[in-house]
Amino acid sequence: MWLPKYLNRLAFLQLLLLHLLWLNPAAAKKEKPDISSHKLDNAPSNFFYFDDSNTILLHDREGGHVHRSEDAGKTWDKVDIEDGKASDLWRHPHDNQKAYIMGKGSTHWHTNDQGKTWQDFEIPNARPSLLQAPFAFHAKESDKVLIHGATCRIAGIVDCKEVTFYTDNGFESVAKLRENTRGCIFAHATPEFRTGDNDKNDDRIICVTTGRISFDRREHRLAVSNNFFKDEEEPNLDGERTVQGIINIAVVKGYIVAAAKAPNTDELAMYVTNDASTWHRAVFPSDSRLKEDAYTVLESTSYSIEVDVMTVDPPNPMGVLFTSNSNGTYFTKNIEHTNRNAHGIVDFEKVQNIQGIVIVNTVDNWEDVEQSFGREEKRLKSQISFDDGRTFQDLTTDKNILHLHSVSEMNNVGRVFSSFSPGLVMGVGNTGKNLKQYEEGDLYVSSDAGLTWALALEEAHKYEFGDRGSILVAINDEKPTDVIQYSINYGKDWHKVDLPEGKIRAKALTTTPDSTSMKFFLWGVKGGGSRAEHWVFSIDFEDMHEKKCTDKDFEEWVARVDKDDKPICIMGRTQSYKRRKPEADCFIREQKFEEIEPHPEKCKCTKEDFECDYNFVRNADGDCVRDGPLPDPEGLCKGNAKKYKASSGFRKIPGNGCEGGAKLDEEIERDCEDTLKPIISGEINSERTAFPGQSFTGYFYLERTESSSSSDKAGKDETVLMRTDESKVYITRDHGKTWDEILKGKKIKDIYPHPHFNDVCYFITTSKEVHYTINRGDTFSSFKAESEPTRDRNLQALAFHADYRDWLIWTGAVDCDDDGNCRNDAWYSTDRGSHWQDLRHVVRKCEFIKEAGRGERKKLVYCEQFKDEKLGGPLELQASDNWFADYTTPFKNIVDFATMSEFIIVATKDQTDGDSLKVDASIDGQTFADALFPSNFKVPIQKAYTVLDSHTHAVFMHVTVGNQRDAEYGSIIKSNSNGTSYVLSLDKVNRNTPGYVDFEKMLGLEGVALVNVVSNAEEAEKGSGKKLRTMITHNDGAEWSLIKAPQNDPDGKSYDCDTDNIAACSLHLHGYTERRDPRDVYSSPSAVGLMMAVGNVGEYLTTKSEKTSDTFITRDGGIEWQAVKKGNYMWEYGDQGSIIIIVRDTVATNEIFYSLDEGREWIPYQFSKKKVHVAILSTVPSDNSLNFLLWGREEDSDSEIVTFNLDFSQLKERSEQCKLDENEPDSDDSDYYLWSPQHPSQPNRCLFGHIAQYHRKKPDKNCFNGRSIQKFHRIARTCECTRSDFECDYNYEPAKDGSCVLVGGQEPPDHSQVCKEDPEKMSYFLPTGYRRVPLSTCEGGNELETYESKEVPCRGHEKDFEEAHRGLSGFWIFILGVVLPVSIASAVGYWVWQNWHGKFGSIRLGESGSPFDADRPWIKYPVAAVAGIVAVLAAVPLLLGSLWRWGSGMFGGGRRYTTRGSFARGRGDYAVVDEDELLGEDEDEEV
């Protein structure tokens, strides 16, 4: 048959094609990827690939299962563990074979073969921590893992102690590492980190731990061990000093960073090490501060740390980006106004696998956002840097500016822009002036690492890179879809593939972390609501027809080029990569999962390859200049030598590979005089300043804290604000050497330092205008309130939040009549007064209630509102945690309330007796309970309470017994741990008419307090004068005794009475009720063991006068006293007690005395030619300065008042820094010794069940302390229990022999009540008459609380009790029967207070501080008084109505006031609310 010629040819081609297909089966491969689907029972809570494999683990938390796939999600199996018990799933970050499942019970599992098999393990007697990530890993030895757990005494969740465990053999065994941790890490937590030469400390572990005897967050510290904490030491972070207040640690590439926070500031200090041994404080530019919860350590390099610092607070926060030098100590500013979200996530990402390329989003309208306190909506723009952040430029596509959505709004898993595919970058965004909403964006792609961009797909898509970038996959992210799209030419062309299950809403698209795989994993949701189905898909390109790439399909691509396309050098090298050509029709098909490595070429050295050497800093020109004197050149400047060779100031950045070119690090000649230390004059300097006026009406220290920026240099920066009676305000930055008037022309009525943030202070005028500073007087701003300030002089116009610096409550006068009578309304602001919202009307006061154990109720506010908003009616206590959108009324008729430590104490009118008051207490701010007073304490009508102290987990309260004017006295009672049950501590304690009590605790030393008692109470009530005697306790009020008098007076003569007869001849001290200035306390927390006081030796306390009074000192916590000067003196402690100065109190003088040896020798110094009536002697609140201020009036002046600055920093005896080695503090060459307080009646030096050791400077050492020392060193020994560790229980009282006996006619407390409160309770213990002092840690010995005590079953649990106690040890009987019943009511709140101190993160620092922080100043020293038929609120510093009301007489007239000093020092100050002035009623009137 004849066929046309072309048909013959067609047949031939068909035959040829069939022959080729038979010879090459690969040619028959598919045109599109394989897609398989699998339906899940629930939404996955976590999934991940094992590195360098197609194996995926997926966790279904709801079902408690873990699923495994070996083929990138195509097929799935449940892993073989206990069904339904998987609570969490973790991957080992450095071993691609290991993963871990945390179980819902005590059993957990680990795998060593990517999940094929699982082995179980347990954490000994513990559950996983709720506060920390469960694991911390070793980067080199994957069998070494740290496990964070918790041991709980009650129900597995209450009264828990954080404990870290470890395994060093891959969970063959698990052992305890350390208790009371707040997060631990291996130093080798990253592959880049090195612990010095040869990694000799390979097992070094660093933990954040609680304080040695305190759980307060400010006591948290670092502990380091090289042998799994068989031994440990505390590293020196700041020079030769340890640092407390550590809130977090993290490993970042080759660095470990630690963040520390001091009280009374939101500023943090950051400490850095690159060898886990030597630490340095990171120094930021002077205009930048690190704030708590306001800085983020970002993805960094091996040669620098990147930190973003928040500059504008939420709701629209932004920050500034800093980069460090190679050792992480000096930071320079890279770019300002970076975008971040409220969680601290910053729009910052490095292009992966390429050095020096960074993409950031910045805020274009930053000025508007700053001025609106973050309320203005941010307008974002994207920028890119190709030179490690030195310069930034816009992203462009077709000459249009491009903006991309970044890390702060993650829409997929993994990295946002890039992968290990060299040069390929993708992102969702838009062109135009600013970034629009995500749904208005399109998908863009760049093949030159972000230099130029092209539109890839319209609409927003999730995307992923595969096969080293030869495959790009995307799926629509704006709506449900049934297709995916892919590109094999770097995004130029895209192909669609149908999904097998119809339309889904994409949730995640990912592949192997190194982007070498040709398989992708997709999770999506089909449908919605209760019918939603979760599907996962495997997308496999391996069987597609594209060939395997050969060498001709690759190109050499240079990673970074400048505008002239020349390679850019970073760290002395250029970078180029071998990558597939965009047009190559092939797949790389790499089977080994190998990451692409760059091909570096070395560059010539330039200035950018060098950084400043130690003790040098960059100037504006980029040169490195000296920052202080140079180190001693080790003998090169001896004799007549004038020059020596030393550092040029530059050094090559470690790891920099440049060669040739600039040689800036060559040594240069320097002058020997550059090494000389400043000349010390050896003299005390005095500086006088005069001011017009009759008196000072207020002064306020704005002291820098230990974590304040550059605090090492800012020791000279000691800021004080002062106001005169002429309403003029002055500021000094050098502790009174020079003064400047501020706010000229403004009539400042009051000054309110922020009680929680030392840098902030408000200046109140008589109008709506309020001025303030947030930077300690550097700059001032103002706002207008909604009304003029309240005219009630017993109230404060502003109330402050403990955690949120800018949250304010304003109490203002409204509807004032011609007589000046007004009502008070309250408003709140969350942006420092820029905007105000109504809170409540017709109130007396409103306060933030933010304390330990009160949950996440950060908005909790209490208001005292007049019922039905009618002035003069009963006061209701109202509470709200949503700005009074709704509220509760716990009490309908209150007198006042006080907030302290764990407790809120409320005084109310007794409904059964209108003349009497009653007390209620709460530990959570929601549930209140009646306070039960001891039955042997009889007060017919309770008219006055003064809450004295509660920082030892018990309330000390003074209840007035005798209320006759000028003859007031009462009893001190002490509560249990929830503030509701009280026992009598001491009777007939002196009180004055305003409600103040002669009660004062020694600061810095636990359990020591002094009181004055009225020895003739009955006669005093009949008109005789009070006869006072001073008593002291050394065990927190369990026992009181008179003070043994010194043998000799200041002149060395014997006293007139027999000091051995203590009943008739003891030491008596003038107390709180007689002070002009409530800040003049006996002690200082920084000078542990020291107290000074004015008094006399005799049977009673005499009138305070020059003839009858002497000045005394004790150095051992009040056991032994020495008379140091005749007459009345004021005193102040400086440099943490290494200097004490005293000055005459009531006599004009021009002389002070100072002591350098704790008061053994006193040296006179004449500070003025004229004699001065000194009214106040002051120094910084921490007592850590070498400067002091005298305030007064010169003897011959009627129109001027003066200050004198006394500067002791030039004394030769205080010119050298003292040396303290925390690990050997008692060594012979140490400037310190270890001192232990003791109870005078216990010869073994035990106090509160232990021997505590404190650091004290040796008195004969001529050096200064410098930055604050952690006074407490350690518990040297736990002691056996003795009688002094116990006090009498409720309804018991001390007998003459000291034993506790039942009060006549009373019954023992009914401990069975706990069974009624908790139906699950099985048993309880009968009372013994004793209860342990809360501070005691004694063990064994005479445990009086359980001695001969009987455990009995709760009704209905008799059989359970019998079964449970078969063979039960005495210890567990004690735990189950006494501790559990007594503590259950408050255990949850106490545990939260004790434990919940923030989260531990592996990268981000500055995490939120605990909302339950126990380190707030108002926790420590609250005092509240509720006196007579009206309120006398006497609360220490941070009961916020107390900032300024100190009454007249402070400086010879004018108003009373308080200062920053009393707050920061934590002194036992009272806030006076005069009862007659408060409600305008006479004392005898009925209410």
CSV table of C-alpha atoms in Angstrom, one decimal, residues 311-313 316-319 336-338 362-381 433-434 834-835:
chain,number,residue,atom,x,y,z
A,311,THR,CA,11.0,52.9,72.7
A,312,VAL,CA,7.2,53.2,72.6
A,313,ASP,CA,4.9,51.0,74.7
A,316,ASN,CA,1.5,50.1,68.9
A,317,PRO,CA,5.1,49.5,70.2
A,318,MET,CA,8.2,50.3,68.3
A,319,GLY,CA,11.9,50.1,69.0
A,336,GLU,CA,15.5,53.5,64.7
A,337,HIS,CA,11.7,53.0,64.9
A,338,THR,CA,11.7,49.3,64.2
A,362,THR,CA,10.2,50.4,60.5
A,363,VAL,CA,7.5,52.8,61.5
A,364,ASP,CA,7.1,55.6,58.9
A,365,ASN,CA,4.9,57.9,61.1
A,366,TRP,CA,7.0,57.3,64.2
A,367,GLU,CA,6.6,60.9,65.5
A,368,ASP,CA,2.8,60.6,65.5
A,369,VAL,CA,3.1,57.2,67.3
A,370,GLU,CA,5.5,58.6,69.9
A,371,GLN,CA,3.3,61.6,70.7
A,372,SER,CA,0.1,59.5,71.0
A,373,PHE,CA,1.7,57.1,73.4
A,374,GLY,CA,1.3,54.3,70.9
A,375,ARG,CA,-2.4,55.0,70.2
A,376,GLU,CA,-1.8,56.2,66.6
A,377,GLU,CA,-2.0,53.4,64.1
A,378,LYS,CA,1.5,52.6,62.8
A,379,ARG,CA,2.3,53.0,59.1
A,380,LEU,CA,5.1,50.5,58.2
A,381,LYS,CA,7.7,50.4,55.5
A,433,LYS,CA,3.9,54.3,50.5
A,434,ASN,CA,3.3,51.9,53.3
A,834,SER,CA,-2.6,61.9,77.6
A,835,HIS,CA,-6.2,60.5,77.7
